[in-house]
CSV table of C-alpha atoms in Angstrom, one decimal:
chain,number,residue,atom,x,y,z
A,1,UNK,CA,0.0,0.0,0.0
A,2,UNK,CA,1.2,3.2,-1.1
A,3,UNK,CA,1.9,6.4,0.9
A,4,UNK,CA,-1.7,8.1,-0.2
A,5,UNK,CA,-3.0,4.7,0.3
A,6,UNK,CA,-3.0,4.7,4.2
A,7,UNK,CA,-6.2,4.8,6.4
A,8,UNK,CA,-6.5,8.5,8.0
A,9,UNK,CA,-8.4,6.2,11.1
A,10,UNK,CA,-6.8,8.2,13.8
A,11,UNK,CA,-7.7,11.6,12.2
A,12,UNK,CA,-11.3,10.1,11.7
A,13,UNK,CA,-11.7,9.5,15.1
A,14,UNK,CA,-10.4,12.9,16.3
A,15,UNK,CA,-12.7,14.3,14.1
A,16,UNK,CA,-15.4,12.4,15.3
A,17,UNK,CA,-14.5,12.5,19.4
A,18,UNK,CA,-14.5,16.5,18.5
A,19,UNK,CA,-18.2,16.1,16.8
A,20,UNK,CA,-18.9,14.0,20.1
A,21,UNK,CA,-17.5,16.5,22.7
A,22,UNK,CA,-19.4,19.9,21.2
A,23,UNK,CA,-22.4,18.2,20.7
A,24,UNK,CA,-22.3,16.8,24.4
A,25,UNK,CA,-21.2,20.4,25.9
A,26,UNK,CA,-23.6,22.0,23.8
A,27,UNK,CA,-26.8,19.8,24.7
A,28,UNK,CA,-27.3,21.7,28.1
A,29,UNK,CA,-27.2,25.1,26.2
A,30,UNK,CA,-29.8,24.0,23.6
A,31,UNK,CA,-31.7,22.6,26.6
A,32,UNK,CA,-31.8,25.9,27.8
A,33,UNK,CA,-33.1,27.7,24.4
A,34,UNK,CA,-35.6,25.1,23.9
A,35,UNK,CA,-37.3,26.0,27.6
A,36,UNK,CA,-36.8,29.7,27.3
A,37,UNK,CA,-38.6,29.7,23.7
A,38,UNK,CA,-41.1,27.3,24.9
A,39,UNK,CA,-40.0,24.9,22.1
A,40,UNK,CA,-41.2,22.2,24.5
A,41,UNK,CA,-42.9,18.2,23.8
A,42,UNK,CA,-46.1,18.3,25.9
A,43,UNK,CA,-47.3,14.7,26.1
A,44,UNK,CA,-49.9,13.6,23.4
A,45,UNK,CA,-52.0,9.8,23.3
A,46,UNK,CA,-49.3,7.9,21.1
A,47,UNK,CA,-46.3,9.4,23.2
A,48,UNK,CA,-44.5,7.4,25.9
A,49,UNK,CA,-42.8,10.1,28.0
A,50,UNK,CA,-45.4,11.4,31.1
A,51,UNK,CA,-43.6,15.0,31.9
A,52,UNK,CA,-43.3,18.0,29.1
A,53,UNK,CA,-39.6,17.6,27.9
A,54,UNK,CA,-37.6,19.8,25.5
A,55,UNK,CA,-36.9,20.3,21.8
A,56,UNK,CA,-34.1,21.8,20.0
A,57,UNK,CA,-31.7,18.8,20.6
A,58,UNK,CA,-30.7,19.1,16.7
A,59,UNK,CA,-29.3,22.7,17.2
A,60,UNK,CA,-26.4,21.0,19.4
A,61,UNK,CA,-25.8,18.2,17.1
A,62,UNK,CA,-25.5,21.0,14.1
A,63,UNK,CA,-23.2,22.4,16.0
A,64,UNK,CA,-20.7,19.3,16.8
A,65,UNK,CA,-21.1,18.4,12.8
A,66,UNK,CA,-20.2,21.5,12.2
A,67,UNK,CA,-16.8,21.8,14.8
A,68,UNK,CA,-15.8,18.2,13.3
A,69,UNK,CA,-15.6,19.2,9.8
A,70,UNK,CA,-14.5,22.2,10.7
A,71,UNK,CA,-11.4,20.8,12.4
A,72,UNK,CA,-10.9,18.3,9.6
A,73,UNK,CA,-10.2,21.2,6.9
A,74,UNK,CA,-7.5,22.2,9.3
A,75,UNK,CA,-5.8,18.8,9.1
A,76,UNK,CA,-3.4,18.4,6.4
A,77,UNK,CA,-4.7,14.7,5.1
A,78,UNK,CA,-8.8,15.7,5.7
A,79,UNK,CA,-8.5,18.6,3.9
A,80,UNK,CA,-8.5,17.1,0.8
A,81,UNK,CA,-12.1,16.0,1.6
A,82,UNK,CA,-12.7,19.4,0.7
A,83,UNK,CA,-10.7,19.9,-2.1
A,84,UNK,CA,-11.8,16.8,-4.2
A,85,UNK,CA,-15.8,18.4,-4.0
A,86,UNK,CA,-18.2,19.9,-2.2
A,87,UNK,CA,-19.8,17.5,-0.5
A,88,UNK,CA,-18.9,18.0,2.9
A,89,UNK,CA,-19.9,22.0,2.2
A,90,UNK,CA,-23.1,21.1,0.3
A,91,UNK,CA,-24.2,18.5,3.4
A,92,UNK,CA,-23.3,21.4,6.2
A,93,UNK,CA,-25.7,23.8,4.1
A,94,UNK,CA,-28.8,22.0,3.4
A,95,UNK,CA,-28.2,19.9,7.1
A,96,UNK,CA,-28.1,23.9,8.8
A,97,UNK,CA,-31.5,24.8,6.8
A,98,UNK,CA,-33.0,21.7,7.1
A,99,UNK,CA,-32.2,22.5,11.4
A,100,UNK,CA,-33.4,25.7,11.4
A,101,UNK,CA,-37.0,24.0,9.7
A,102,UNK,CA,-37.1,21.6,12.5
A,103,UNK,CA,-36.8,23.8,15.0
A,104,UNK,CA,-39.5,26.1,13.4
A,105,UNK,CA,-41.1,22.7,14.0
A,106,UNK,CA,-40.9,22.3,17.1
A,107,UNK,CA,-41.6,25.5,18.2
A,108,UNK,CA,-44.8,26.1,16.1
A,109,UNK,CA,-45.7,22.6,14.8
A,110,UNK,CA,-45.7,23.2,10.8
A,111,UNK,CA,-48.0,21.0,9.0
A,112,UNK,CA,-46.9,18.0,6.9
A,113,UNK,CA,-46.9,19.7,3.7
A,114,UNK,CA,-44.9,22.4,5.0
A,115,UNK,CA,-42.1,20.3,6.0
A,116,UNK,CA,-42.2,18.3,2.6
A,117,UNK,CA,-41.6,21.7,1.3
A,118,UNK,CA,-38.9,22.0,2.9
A,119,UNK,CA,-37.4,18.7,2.9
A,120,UNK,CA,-37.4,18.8,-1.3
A,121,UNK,CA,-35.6,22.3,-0.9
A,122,UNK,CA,-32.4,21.1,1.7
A,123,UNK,CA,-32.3,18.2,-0.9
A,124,UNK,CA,-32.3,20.9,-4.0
A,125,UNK,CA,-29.4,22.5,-2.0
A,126,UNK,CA,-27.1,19.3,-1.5
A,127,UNK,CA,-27.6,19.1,-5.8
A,128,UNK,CA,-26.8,22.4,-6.2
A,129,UNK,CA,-23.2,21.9,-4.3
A,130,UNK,CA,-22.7,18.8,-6.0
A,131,UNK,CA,-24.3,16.0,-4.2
A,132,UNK,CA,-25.9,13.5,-6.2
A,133,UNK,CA,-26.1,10.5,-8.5
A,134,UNK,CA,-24.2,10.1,-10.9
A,135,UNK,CA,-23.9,6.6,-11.9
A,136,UNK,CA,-26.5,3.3,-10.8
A,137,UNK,CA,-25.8,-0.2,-11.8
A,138,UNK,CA,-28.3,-3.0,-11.7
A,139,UNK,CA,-28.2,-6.8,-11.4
A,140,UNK,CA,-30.1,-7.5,-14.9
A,141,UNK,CA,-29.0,-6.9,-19.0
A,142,UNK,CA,-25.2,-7.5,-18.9
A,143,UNK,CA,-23.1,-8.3,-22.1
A,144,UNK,CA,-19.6,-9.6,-22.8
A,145,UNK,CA,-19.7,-11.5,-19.6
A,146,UNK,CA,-20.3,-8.6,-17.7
A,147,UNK,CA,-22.9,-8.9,-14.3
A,148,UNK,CA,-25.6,-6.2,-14.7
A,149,UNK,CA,-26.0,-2.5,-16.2
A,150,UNK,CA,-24.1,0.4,-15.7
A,151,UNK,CA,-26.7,3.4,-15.7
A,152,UNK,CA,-24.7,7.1,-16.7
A,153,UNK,CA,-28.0,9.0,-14.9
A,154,UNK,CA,-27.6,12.9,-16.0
A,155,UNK,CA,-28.4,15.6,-13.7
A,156,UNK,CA,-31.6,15.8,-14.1
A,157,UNK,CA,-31.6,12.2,-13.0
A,158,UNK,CA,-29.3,12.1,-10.1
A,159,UNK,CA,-31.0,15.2,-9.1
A,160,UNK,CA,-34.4,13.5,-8.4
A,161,UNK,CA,-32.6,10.5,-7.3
A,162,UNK,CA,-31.5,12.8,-4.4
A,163,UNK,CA,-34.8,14.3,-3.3
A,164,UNK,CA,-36.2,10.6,-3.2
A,165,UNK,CA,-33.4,9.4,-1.2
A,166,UNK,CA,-33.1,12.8,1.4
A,167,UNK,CA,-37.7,13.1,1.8
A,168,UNK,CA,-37.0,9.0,2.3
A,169,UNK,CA,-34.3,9.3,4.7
A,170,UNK,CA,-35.8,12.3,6.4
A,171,UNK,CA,-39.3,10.8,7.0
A,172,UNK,CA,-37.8,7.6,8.2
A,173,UNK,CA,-35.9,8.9,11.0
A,174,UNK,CA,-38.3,11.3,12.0
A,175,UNK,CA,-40.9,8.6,12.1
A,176,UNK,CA,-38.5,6.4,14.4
A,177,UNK,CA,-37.8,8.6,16.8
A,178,UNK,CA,-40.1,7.5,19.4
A,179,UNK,CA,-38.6,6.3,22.2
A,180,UNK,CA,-35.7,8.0,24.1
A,181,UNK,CA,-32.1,7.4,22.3
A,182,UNK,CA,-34.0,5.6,20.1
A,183,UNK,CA,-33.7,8.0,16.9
A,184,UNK,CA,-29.7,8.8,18.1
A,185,UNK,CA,-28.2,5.4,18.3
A,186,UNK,CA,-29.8,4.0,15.3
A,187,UNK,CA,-28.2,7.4,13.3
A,188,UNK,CA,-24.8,6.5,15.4
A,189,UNK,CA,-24.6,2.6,14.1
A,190,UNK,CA,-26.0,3.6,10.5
A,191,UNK,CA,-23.3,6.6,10.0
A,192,UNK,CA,-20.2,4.2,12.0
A,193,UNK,CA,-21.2,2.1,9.3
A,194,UNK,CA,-21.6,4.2,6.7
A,195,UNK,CA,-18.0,5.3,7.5
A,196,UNK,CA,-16.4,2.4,7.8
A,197,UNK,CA,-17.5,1.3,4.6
A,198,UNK,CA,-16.0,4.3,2.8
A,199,UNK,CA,-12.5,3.2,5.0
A,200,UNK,CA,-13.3,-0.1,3.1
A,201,UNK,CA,-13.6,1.4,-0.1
A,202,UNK,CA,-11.0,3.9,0.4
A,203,UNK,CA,-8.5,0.4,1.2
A,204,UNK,CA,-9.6,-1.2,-1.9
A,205,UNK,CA,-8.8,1.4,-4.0
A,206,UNK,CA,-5.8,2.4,-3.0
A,207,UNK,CA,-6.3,5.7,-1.7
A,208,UNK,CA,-8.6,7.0,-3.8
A,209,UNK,CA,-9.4,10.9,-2.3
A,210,UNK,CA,-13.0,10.2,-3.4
A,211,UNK,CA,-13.9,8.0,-0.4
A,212,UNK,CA,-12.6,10.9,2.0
A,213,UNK,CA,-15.7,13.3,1.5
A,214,UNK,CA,-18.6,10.3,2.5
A,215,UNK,CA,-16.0,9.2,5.8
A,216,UNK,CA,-15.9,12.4,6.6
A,217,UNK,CA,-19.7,13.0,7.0
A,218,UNK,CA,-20.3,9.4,8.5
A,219,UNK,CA,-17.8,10.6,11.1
A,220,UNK,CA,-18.9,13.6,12.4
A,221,UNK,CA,-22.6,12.8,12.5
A,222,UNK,CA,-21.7,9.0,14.4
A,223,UNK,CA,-19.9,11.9,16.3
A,224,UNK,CA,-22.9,14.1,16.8
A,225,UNK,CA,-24.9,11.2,17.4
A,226,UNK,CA,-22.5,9.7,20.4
A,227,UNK,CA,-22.6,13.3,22.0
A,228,UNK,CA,-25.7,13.3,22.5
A,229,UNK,CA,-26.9,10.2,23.8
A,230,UNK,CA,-26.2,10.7,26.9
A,231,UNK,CA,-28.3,13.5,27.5
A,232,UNK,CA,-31.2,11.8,25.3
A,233,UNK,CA,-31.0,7.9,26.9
A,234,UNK,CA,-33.9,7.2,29.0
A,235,UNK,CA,-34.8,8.8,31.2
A,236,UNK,CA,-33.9,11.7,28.8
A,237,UNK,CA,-33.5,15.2,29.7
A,238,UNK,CA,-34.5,16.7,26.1
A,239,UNK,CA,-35.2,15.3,22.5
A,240,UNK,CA,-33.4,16.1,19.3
A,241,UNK,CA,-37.0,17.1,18.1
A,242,UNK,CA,-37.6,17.4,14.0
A,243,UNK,CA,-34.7,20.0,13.9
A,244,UNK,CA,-32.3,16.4,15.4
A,245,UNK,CA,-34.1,13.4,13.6
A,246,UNK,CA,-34.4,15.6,10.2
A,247,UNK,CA,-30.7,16.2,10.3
A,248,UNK,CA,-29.8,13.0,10.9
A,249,UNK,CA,-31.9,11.9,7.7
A,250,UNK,CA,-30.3,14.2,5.6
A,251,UNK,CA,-26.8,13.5,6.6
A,252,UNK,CA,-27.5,10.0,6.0
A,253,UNK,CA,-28.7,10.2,2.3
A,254,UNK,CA,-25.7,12.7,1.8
A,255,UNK,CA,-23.3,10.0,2.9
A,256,UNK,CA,-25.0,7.8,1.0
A,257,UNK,CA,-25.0,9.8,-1.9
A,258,UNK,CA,-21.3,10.7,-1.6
A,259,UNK,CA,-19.8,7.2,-1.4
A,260,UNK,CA,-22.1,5.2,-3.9
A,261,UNK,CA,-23.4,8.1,-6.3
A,262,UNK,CA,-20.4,8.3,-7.9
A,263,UNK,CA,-18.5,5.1,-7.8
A,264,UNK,CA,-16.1,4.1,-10.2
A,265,UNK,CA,-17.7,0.8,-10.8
A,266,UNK,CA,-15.0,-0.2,-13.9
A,267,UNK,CA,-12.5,-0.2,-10.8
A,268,UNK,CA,-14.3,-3.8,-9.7
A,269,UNK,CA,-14.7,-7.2,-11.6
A,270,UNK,CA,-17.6,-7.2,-13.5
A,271,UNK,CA,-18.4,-10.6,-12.6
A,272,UNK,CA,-17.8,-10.1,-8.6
A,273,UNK,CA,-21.7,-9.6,-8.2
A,274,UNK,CA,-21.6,-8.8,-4.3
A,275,UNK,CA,-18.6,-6.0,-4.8
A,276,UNK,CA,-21.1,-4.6,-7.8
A,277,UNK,CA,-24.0,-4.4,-5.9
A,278,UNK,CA,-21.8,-3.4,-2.3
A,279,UNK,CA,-23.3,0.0,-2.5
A,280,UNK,CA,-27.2,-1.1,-2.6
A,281,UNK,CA,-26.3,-4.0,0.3
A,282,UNK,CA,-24.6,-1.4,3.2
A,283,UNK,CA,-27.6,1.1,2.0
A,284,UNK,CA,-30.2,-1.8,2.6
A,285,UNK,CA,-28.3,-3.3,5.7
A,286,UNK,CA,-27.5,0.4,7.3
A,287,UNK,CA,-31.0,2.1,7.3
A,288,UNK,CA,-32.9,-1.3,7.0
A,289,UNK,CA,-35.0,-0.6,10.5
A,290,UNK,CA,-35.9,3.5,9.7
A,291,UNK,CA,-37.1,2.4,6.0
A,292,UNK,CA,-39.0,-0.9,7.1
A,293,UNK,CA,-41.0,1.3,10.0
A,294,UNK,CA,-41.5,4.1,7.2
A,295,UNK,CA,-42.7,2.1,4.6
A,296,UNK,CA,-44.9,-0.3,6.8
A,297,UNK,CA,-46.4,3.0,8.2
A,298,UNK,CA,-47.2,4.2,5.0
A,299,UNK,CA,-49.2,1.0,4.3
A,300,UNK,CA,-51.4,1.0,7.2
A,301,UNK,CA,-52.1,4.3,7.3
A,302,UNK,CA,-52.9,4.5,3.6
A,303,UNK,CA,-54.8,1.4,3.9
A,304,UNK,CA,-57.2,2.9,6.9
A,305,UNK,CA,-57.6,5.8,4.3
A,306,UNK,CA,-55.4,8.0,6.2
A,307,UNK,CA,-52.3,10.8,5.2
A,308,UNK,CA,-49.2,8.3,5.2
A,309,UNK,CA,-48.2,11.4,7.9
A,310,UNK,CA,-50.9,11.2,10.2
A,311,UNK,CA,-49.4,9.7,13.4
A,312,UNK,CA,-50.4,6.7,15.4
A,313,UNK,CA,-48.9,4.0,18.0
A,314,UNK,CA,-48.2,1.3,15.9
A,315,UNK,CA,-44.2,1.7,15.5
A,316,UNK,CA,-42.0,-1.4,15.6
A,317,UNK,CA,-40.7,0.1,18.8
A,318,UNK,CA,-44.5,0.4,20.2
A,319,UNK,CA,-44.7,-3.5,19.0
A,320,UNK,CA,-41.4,-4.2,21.1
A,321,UNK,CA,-43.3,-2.5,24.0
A,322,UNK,CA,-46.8,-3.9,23.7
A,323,UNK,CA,-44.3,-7.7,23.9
A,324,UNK,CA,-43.9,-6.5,27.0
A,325,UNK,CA,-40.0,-5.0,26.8
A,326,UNK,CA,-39.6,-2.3,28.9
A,327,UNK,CA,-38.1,1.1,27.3
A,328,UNK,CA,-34.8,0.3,27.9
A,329,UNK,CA,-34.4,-2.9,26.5
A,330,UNK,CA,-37.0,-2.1,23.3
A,331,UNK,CA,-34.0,0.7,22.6
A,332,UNK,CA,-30.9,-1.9,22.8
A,333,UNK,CA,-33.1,-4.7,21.4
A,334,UNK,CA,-33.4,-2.0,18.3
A,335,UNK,CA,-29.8,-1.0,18.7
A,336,UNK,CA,-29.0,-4.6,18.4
A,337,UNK,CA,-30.7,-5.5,15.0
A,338,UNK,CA,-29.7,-2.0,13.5
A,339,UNK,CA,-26.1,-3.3,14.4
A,340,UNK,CA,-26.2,-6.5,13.4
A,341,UNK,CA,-27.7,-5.7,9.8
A,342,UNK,CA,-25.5,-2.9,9.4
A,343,UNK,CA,-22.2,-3.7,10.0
A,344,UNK,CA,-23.3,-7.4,9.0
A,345,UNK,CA,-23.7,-5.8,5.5
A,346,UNK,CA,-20.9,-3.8,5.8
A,347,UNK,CA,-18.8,-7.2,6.3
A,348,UNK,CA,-20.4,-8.8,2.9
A,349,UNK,CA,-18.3,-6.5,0.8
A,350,UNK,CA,-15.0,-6.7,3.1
A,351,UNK,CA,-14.6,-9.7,3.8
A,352,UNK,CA,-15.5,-13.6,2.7
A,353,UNK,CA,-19.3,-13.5,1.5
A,354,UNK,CA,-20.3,-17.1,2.4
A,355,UNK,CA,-18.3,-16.6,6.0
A,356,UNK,CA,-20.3,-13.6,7.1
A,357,UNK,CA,-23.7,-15.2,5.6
A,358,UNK,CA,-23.9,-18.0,8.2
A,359,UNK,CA,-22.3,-15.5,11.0
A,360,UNK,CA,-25.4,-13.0,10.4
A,361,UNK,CA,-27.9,-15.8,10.1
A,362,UNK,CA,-26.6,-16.7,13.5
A,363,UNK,CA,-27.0,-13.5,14.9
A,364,UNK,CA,-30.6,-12.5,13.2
A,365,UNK,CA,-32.1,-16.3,14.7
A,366,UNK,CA,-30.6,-14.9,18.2
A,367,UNK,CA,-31.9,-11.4,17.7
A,368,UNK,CA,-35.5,-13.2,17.4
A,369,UNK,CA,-34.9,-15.2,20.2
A,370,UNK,CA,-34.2,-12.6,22.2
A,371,UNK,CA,-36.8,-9.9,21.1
A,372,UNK,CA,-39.6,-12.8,21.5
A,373,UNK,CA,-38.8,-13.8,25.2
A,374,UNK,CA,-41.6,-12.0,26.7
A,375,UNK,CA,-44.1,-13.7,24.3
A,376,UNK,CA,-42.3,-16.8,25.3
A,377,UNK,CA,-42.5,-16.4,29.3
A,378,UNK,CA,-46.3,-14.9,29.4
A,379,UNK,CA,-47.5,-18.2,26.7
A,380,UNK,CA,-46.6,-20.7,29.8
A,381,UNK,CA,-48.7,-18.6,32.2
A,382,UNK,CA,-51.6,-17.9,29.7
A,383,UNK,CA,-51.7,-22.0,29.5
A,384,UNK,CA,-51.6,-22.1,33.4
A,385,UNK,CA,-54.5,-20.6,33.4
């Protein structure tokens, strides 16, 4: 491995203990703001928390992004996460807008629309500074021995590709943030893996400078995300609030964006059909929980004839609940699967496919196990009866 070729991990982790550090020192200050400005969470039928609690939890992880990256274009080997593109830039913009909405939010509650509004315009921003698709490969329609499709997508196309991805992202972390911590370690295992993905990629290729721009964002907001858990973990003493969850969304689909949008796919064997499709697998394994709870709360509310944003109490961590876990354990129990899926898919594309396969079956049969023991224990007593 070359001299360019060598893993910046150490000045990762700097930058990401320095997201961690503001964000946690910071916390108590937005705490403050959010009780002065009344930007407060009064309980409501689906909520789980009994006492009014505060918003504005974002503004402090906005902040710790913001002092990680800002420290990284001081360092000589990070900088040139801002030299290669705007990315990094592009993500800090639309992620400080797309704050400032959610804490409109939680001040004044805006209606669904409002936000969607919004939401499309933060994505519009991360296109204008670069952000976005510009190549897609698909497992069907090869030639010349070749696995799949390589799709040049032109602006236009990796534009919209964006807003899908940043409303999809947005939405699903938003509608996952129901328990305390919940919405914050889910963000801190997706973006860890996220990162060490693009440490992956960044191995493989020997260094290219491309990879530094989507590790770079994974690490401050897996910073962020760390910071502020300790002030959110139940029993929490504020929430991130739409200005938190909203950000973490969109940081997500820019990472996203960054490391697989414009992948150099001629630099893998076109016949290697788990390296091809490495990109779709961490997206899938990474933000598997958010999207599944989005999309099966789109079904059911569209199938009672309801707006897919009307809100109700039928979350998978309201499931994990009603099973009888208590708060606590439905958080790790969800930290656990996000986890194992996560860096589980992470492993497909580093190391031996067929190896991490059975090791991740394992793991998912224990995860069920485990999540079903309080179905288990009550059954025996229900017979009893």
């Amino acid at each position: 491995m070359t001299e360019t070729a060598v893993l910046p991990i150490r000045e990762y982790l700097l930058v990401g203990l320095t997201a961690a550090a503001l964000t946690f020192l910071l916390t108590g200050v937005a705490r403050r703001v959010a009780m002065r400005l009344g930007a407060m969470a009064y309980p409501r039928a689906r909520d789980v928390h009994a006492q009014p609690m505060p918003y504005l939890g974002g503004l402090a992880m906005y902040a710790g992004v913001a002092g990680g990256m800002y420290l990284a274009h001081q360092l000589p080997v990070l900088r040139a996460a801002f030299e290669f593109s705007l990315d990094p830039i592009g993500v800090l913009i639309g992620g400080g807008v797309i704050v400032l909405i959610g804490a409109v939010d939680d001040r004044f509650e805006l209606d669904a629309w409002t936000k969607l509004a919004g939401q499309v315009m933060c994505a519009g921003i991360l296109v204008l500074f670069g952000v976005q698709w510009s190549t897609f490969w698909v497992p069907w329609g090869g030639s010349d021995g070749d696995v799949g499709t390589l799709f040049q997508l032109d602006q236009n196309q990796g534009g919209l590709l964006v807003v899908l991805l940043v409303v999809t992202m947005v939405n699903a972390m938003n509608f996952v943030d129901g328990l305390d911590g919940l919405a914050a370690g889910i963000g801190l295992v997706a973006a860890s893996a996220l990162c060490v993905f693009s440490l992956g990629l960044l191995a493989t290729t020997g260094g290219d400078v491309a990879t530094y721009p989507p590790a770079l964002i994974g690490a401050t907001l897996a910073g962020a995300c760390l910071g502020f858990l300790p002030h959110n973990f139940q029993p929490a003493k504020l929430f991130m609030g739409d200005s938190g969850s909203m950000f973490i969304g969109l940081m997500l689909a820019g990472a996203i964006t960054s490391a697989s949008g414009k992948m150099s796919y001629p630099q893998y064997n076109t016949t290697n059909i788990v390296a091809l499709l490495s990109p779709l697998i961490v997206v899938a394994g990474a933000l598997f929980l958010p999207l599944l709870d989005l999309l099966m709360a789109v079904i059911r509310r569209t199938r009672r004839g309801e707006s897919p944003f009307a809100a109700d109490k039928m979350h998978l961590h309201h499931r994990l609940l009603e099973i009888g876990h208590s708060q606590r354990r439905a958080v790790l129990l969800m930290y656990m699967w996000a986890g194992l899926l996560a860096f589980g898919t992470v492993a497909l594309t580093l190391f031996e496919a067929a190896a991490v396969f059975w090791i991740m079956l394992l793991g998912l049969l224990v995860g069920v196990l485990v999540s079903a023991v309080p179905r288990l224990r009550s059954r025996p007593k229900e017979a009893a009866k």
